[in-house]
Each structure stands twice: as C-alpha cells, then as structure tokens.
Short mmCIF file of C-alpha atoms and ligand atoms in Angstrom, two decimals:
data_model
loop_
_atom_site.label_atom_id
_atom_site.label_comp_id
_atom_site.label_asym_id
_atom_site.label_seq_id
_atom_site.Cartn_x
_atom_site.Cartn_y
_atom_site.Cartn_z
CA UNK M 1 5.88 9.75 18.33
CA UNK M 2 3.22 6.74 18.78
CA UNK M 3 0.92 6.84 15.34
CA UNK M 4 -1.04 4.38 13.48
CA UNK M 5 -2.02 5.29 10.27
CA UNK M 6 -3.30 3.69 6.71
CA UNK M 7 -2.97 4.84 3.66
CA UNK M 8 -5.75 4.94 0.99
CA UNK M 9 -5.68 5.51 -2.54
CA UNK M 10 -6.02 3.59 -5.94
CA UNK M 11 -3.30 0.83 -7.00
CA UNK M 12 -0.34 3.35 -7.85
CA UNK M 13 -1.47 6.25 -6.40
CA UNK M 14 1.94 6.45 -4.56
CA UNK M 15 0.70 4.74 -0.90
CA UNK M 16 3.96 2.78 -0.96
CA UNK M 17 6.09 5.22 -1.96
CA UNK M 18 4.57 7.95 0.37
CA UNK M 19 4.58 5.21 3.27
CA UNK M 20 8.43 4.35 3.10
CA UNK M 21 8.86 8.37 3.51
CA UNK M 22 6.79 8.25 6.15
CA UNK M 23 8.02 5.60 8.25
CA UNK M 24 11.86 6.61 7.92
CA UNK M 25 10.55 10.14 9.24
CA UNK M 26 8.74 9.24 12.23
CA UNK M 27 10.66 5.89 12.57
CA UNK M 28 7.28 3.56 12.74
CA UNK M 29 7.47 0.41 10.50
CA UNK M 30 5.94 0.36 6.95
CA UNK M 31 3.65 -2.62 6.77
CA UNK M 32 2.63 -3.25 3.09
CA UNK M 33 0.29 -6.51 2.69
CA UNK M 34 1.50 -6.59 -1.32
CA UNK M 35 5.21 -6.58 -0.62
CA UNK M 36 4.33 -9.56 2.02
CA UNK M 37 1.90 -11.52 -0.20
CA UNK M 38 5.27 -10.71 -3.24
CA UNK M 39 7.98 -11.34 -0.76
CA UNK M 40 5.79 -15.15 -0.29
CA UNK M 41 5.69 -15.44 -3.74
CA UNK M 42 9.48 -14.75 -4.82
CA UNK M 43 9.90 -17.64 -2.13
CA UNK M 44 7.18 -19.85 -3.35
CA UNK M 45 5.57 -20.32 0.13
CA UNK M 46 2.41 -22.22 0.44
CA UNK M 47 0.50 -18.58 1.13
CA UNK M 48 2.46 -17.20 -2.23
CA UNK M 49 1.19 -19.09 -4.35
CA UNK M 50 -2.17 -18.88 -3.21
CA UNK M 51 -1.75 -15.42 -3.09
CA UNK M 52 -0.41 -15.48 -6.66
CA UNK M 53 -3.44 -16.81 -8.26
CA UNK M 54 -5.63 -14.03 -7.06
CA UNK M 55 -2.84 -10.98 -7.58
CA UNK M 56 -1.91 -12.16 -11.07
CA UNK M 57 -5.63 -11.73 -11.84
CA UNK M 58 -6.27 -7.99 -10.36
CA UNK M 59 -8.38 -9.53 -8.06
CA UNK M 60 -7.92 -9.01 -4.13
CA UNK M 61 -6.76 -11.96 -2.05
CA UNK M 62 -9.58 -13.53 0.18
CA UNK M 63 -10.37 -11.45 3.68
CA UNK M 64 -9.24 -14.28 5.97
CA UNK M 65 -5.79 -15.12 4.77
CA UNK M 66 -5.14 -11.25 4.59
CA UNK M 67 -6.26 -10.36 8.07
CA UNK M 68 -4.79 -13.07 9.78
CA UNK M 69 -1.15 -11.92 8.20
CA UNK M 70 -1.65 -8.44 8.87
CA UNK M 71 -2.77 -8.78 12.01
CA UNK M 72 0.65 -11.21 12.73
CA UNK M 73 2.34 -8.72 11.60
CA UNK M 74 1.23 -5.47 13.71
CA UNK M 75 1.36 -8.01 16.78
CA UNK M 76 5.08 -8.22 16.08
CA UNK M 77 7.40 -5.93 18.64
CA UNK M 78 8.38 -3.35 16.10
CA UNK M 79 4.79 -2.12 15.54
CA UNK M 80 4.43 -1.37 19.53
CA UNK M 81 4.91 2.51 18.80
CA UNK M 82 3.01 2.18 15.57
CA UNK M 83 2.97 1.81 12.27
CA UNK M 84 2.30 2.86 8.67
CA UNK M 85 -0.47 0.27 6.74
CA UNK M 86 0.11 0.39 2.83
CA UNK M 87 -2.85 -1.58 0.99
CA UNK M 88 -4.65 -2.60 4.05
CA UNK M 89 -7.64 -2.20 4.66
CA UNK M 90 -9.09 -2.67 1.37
CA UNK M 91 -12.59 -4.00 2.12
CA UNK M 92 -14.91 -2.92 4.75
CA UNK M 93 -14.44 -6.13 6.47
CA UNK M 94 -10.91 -6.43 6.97
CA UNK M 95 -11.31 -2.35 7.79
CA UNK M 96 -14.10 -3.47 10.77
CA UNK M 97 -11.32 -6.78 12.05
CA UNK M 98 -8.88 -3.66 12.76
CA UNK M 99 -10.89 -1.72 14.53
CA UNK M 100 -12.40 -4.64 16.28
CA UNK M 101 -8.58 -5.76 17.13
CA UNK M 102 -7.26 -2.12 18.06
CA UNK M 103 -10.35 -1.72 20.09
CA UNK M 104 -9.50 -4.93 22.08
CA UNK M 105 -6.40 -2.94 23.16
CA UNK M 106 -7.91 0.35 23.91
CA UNK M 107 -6.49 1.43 20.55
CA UNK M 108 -7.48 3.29 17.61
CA UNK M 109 -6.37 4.07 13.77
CA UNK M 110 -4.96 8.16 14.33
CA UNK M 111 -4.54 8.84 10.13
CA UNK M 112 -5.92 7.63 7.09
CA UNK M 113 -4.55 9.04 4.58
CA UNK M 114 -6.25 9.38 0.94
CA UNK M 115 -3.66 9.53 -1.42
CA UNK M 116 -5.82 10.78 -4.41
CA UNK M 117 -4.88 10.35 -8.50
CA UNK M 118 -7.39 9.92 -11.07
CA UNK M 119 -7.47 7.03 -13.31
CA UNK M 120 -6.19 8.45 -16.04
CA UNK M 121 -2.66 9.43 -14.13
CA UNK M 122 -2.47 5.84 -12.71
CA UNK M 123 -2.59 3.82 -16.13
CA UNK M 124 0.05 6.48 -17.49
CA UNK M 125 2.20 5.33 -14.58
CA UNK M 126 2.07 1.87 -14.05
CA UNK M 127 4.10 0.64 -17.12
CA UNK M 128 7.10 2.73 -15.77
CA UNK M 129 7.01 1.50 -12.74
CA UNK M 130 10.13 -1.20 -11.33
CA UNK M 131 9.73 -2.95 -8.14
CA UNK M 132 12.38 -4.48 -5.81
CA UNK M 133 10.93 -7.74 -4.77
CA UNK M 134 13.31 -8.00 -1.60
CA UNK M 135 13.35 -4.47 -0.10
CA UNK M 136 9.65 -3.38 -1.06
CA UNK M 137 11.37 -0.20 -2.33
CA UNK M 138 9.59 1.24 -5.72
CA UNK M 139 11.39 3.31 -8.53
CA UNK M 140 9.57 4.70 -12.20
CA UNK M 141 11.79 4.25 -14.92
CA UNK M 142 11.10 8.25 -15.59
CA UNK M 143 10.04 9.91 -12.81
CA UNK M 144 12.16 8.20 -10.09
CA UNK M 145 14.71 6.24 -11.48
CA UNK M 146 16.96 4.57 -9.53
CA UNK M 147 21.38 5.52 -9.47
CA UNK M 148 22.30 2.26 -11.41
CA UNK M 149 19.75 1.30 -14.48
CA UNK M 150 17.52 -1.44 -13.04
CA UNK M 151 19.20 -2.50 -9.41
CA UNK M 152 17.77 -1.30 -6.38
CA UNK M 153 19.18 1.16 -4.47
CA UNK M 154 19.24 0.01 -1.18
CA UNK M 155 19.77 -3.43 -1.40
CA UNK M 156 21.70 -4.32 -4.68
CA UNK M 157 18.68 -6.26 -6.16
CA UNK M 158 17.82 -6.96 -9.31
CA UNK M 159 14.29 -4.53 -10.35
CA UNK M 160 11.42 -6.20 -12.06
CA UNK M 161 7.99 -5.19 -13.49
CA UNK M 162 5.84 -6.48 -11.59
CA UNK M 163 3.74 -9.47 -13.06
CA UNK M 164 -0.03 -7.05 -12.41
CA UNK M 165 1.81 -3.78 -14.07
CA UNK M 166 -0.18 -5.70 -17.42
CA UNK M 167 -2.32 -2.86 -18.85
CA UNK M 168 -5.10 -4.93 -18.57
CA UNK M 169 -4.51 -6.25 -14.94
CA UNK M 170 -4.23 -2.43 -14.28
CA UNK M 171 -7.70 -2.03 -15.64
CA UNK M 172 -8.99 -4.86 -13.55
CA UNK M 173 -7.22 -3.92 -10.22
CA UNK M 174 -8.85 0.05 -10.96
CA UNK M 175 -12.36 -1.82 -10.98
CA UNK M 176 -11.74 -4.12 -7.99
CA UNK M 177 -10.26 -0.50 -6.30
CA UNK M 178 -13.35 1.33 -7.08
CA UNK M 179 -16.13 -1.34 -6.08
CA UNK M 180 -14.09 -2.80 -2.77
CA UNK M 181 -11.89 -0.31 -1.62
CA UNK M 182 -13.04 2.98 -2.55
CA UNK M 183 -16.17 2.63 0.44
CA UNK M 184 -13.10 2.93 2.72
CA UNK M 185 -12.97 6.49 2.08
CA UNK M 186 -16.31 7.41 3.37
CA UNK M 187 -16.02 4.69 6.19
CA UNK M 188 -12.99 6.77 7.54
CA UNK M 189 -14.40 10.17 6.60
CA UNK M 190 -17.21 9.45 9.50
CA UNK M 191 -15.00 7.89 11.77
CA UNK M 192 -13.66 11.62 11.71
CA UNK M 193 -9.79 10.30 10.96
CA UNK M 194 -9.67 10.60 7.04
CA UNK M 195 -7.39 13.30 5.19
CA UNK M 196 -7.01 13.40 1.41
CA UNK M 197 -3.68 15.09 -0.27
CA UNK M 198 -3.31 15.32 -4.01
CA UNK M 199 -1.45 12.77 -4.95
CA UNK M 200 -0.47 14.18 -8.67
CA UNK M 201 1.91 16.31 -7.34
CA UNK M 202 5.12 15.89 -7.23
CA UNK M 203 6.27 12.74 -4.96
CA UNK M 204 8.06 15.36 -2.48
CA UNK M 205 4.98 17.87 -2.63
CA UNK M 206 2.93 14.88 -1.61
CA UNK M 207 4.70 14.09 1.14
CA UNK M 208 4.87 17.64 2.44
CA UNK M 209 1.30 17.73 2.56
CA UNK M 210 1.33 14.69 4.58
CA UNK M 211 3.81 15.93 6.85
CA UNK M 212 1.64 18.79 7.44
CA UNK M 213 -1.10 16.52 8.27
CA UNK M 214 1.02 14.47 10.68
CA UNK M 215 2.60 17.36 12.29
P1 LIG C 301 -0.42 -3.73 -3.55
O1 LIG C 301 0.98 -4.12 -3.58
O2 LIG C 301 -0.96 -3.04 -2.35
O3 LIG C 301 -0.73 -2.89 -4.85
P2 LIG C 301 -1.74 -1.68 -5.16
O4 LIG C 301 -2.67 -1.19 -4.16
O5 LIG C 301 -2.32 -2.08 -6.44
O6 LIG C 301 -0.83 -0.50 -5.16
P3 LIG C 301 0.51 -0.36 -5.85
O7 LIG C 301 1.61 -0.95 -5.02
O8 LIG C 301 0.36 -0.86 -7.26
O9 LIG C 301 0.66 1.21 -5.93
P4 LIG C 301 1.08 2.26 -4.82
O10 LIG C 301 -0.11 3.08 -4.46
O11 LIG C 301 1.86 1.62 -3.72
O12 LIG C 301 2.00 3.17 -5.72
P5 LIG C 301 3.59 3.29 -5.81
O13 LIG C 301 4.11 4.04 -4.64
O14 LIG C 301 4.21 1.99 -6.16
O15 LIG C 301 -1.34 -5.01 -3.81
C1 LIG C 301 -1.10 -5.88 -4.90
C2 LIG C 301 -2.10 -7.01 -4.87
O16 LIG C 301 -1.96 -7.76 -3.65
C3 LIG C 301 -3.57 -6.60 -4.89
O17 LIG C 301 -4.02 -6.40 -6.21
C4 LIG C 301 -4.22 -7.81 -4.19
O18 LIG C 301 -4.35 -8.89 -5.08
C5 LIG C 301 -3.20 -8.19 -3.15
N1 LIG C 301 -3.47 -7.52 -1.85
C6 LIG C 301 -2.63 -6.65 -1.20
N2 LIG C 301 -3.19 -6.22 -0.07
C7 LIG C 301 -4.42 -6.81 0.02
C8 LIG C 301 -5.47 -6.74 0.95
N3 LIG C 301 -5.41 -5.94 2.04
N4 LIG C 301 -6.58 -7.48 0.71
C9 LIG C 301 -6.67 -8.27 -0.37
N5 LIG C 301 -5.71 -8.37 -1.30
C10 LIG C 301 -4.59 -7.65 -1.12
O19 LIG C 301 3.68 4.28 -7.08
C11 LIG C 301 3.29 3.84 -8.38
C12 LIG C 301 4.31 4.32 -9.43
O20 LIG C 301 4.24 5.73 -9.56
C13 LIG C 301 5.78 4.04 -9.04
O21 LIG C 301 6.50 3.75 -10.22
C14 LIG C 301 6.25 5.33 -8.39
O22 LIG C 301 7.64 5.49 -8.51
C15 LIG C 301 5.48 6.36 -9.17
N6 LIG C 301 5.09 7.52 -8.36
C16 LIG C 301 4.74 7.54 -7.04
N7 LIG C 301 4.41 8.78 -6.63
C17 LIG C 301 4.50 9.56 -7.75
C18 LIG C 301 4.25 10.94 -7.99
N8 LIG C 301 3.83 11.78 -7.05
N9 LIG C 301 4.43 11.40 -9.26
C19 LIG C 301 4.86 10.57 -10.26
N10 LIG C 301 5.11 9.26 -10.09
C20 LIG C 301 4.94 8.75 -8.86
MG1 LIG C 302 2.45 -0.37 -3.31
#
C-alpha cells in the first residue's frame, strides 16, 4: 500500500516507537531525522557535530541543514511507495518545504498522526528510556525492556541513554516542542489529514488505534 505519513507528538510521546511498528506492517521505510542527525554524531561527521551542539542543548537543529537531509533521504529509492516521517516536520517551515516538494510531484502527505501524552507522562519516561545508536530501535528500562540487560535486540549493540534524556534538556526540548512544533497540529488539522490517538496507552493499544486509522 503507497502511504506517506508523519508522526506528531511531544519528544517521547512514542513517534519512534509507534513508527518502527508501522513501517514493518505496511513495509514503507521509517525515516527518523534524530536517529540520522545521532547516527552522524556516533560517526563524528562534519553534520554531527553540528548537529550535536544544537541537540545536546534541547534546541532544534537549524531548518536548512534539516530539510536538505530529509528531503535526500525521501528522494532515495526505498521511499518510492512511501514512508513513515518520525520528528519531521517540526516547524512550520520545514512542514511548508514538504508540501512544496510533494506538490512538485503531484504528491501529498495521506496521515499525520498526533501521538498525544501530557507532560507530566513524558518527564516520567524519559529517564528509562535506552537507545540503540546503530539500529534506531528504542527500549524503557521498565516498560519495554529489551531480552539481554542493555544490548539491543536486533542488532547486538551496546544501549545508551541518550546524551538529551538530562531532566533538564527534557524540560527544554518540552518548551522548544510546545512553541515550534506544537502549531503543526493545527496546520495539519486544516489541511484535513491530522488524526490524534492517545498515546498513554499501552504501546500495543497505541498502535491499534493507528492501525485503525490506517486501515
Ligand atoms: P528526536 O530524535 O526526534 O527526539 P524527540 O522528538 O525529542 O523524540 P524522542 O525520540 O525523544 O521520543 P519519541 O516520541 O520518538 O518516543 P520513543 O518512541 O522513543 O530528535 C532529537 C533532537 O534532534 C531534537 O531535539 C533536535 O535537536 C534534533 N532534530 C530532530 N529532528 C529535527 C527536525 N526535524 N528539525 C530540527 N531539529 C531536529 O518513546 C519514549 C520512551 O517511552 C521510550 O523509552 C519508549 O520505550 C517508551 N514508550 C513508548 N511508548 C510507550 C507507551 N505507550 N507506554 C509506555 N512507554 C512507552
Ligand atoms: Mg524518537
């Protein structure tokens, strides 16, 4: 099934987690600006640690180094039949370059998905969280631990807390979500494409919603 769809929702709502679900179901590719900017990072690329010095503070990277990589990225062959965006858009420009691009090729965003949790929830489970900085794949030391204490499932990696899991980088990433990213909810809502799901449920409730929404 073609699709395009983004996911929305606070920094740990679940977007990544939900979008890996997602694009093993309906076999599109999960494209997750964070894991690309973390993946440049771990190899200390030029655009790593640029991106670093931005991340490490909460803060989001600048518009035109992030749409130029994402928009690499869903040029590439794999994203012909679609694909799932995790953590882009999350401004209104870089949310007007898409549509600008897709519309270039008679295309259009199908979903965006709102993947909603209050603050309160997120701060709760940030410090739990472990990340797998070569696979993308997430785990929470409680609620979604992975088989073998601290390597990754899939690929045999070593997990690590990730260097804005800080309580106080939380905070700052919360603000930065609520005055630059947050818009993107009612931008969608009147382009007549957004959905919201309740994203305190249980990972695997989540996702059902979703899948209801997707059909
Ligand atoms: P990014 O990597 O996108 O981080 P984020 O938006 O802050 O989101 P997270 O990855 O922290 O959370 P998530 O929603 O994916 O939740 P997860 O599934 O892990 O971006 C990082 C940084 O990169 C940004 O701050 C910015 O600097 C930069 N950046 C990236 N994209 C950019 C862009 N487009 N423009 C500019 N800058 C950009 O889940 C969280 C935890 O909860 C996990 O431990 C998980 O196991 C657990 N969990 C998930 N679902 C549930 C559930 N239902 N119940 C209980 N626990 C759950
Ligand atoms: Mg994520």
């Amino acid at each position: 099934m073609k699709m395009k769809i983004i996911m929305l929702g606070a920094p740990g709502a679940g977007k990544g987690t939900q979008a890996i679900m997602i694009a093993e179901k309906y076999g599109i590719p999960h494209v997750s600006t964070g894991d690309i900017f973390r993946a440049n990072i771990k190899n200390n690329t030029p655009l790593g640690q640029e991106a670093k010095t931005y991340m490490d503070k909460g803060m989001l990277v600048p518009d035109e180094l992030t749409v130029k990589i994402l928009l690499d990225r869903v040029a590439k062959d794999d994203c012909k039949n679609g694909y799932v965006l995790d953590g882009f858009p999350r401004t209104i420009v870089q949310a007007d370059v898409l549509k600008d691009a897709l519309s270039k090729l008679g295309d259009r965003i199908d979903h965006a998905i709102n993947v909603d949790v209050p603050d309160e929830n997120i701060i709760k489970r940030m410090g739990g969280r472990r990340a797998c900085l070569k696979c993308g794949a997430t785990y929470h030391i409680e609620h979604v631990p992975p088989k073998k204490e601290g390597i990754c499932d899939n690929c045999g990696e070593a997990l690590v807390l990730r260097d804005d899991d800080k309580p106080e980088t939380v905070q700052k990433r919360l603000s930065v979500y609520h005055e630059q990213t947050q818009p993107l909810i009612d931008y969608y809502g009147k382009e007549g494409i957004l959905k919201n799901v309740d994203g305190t449920q249980d990972m695997n409730r989540v996702f059902e919603d979703i899948c209801g929404i997707l059909g």
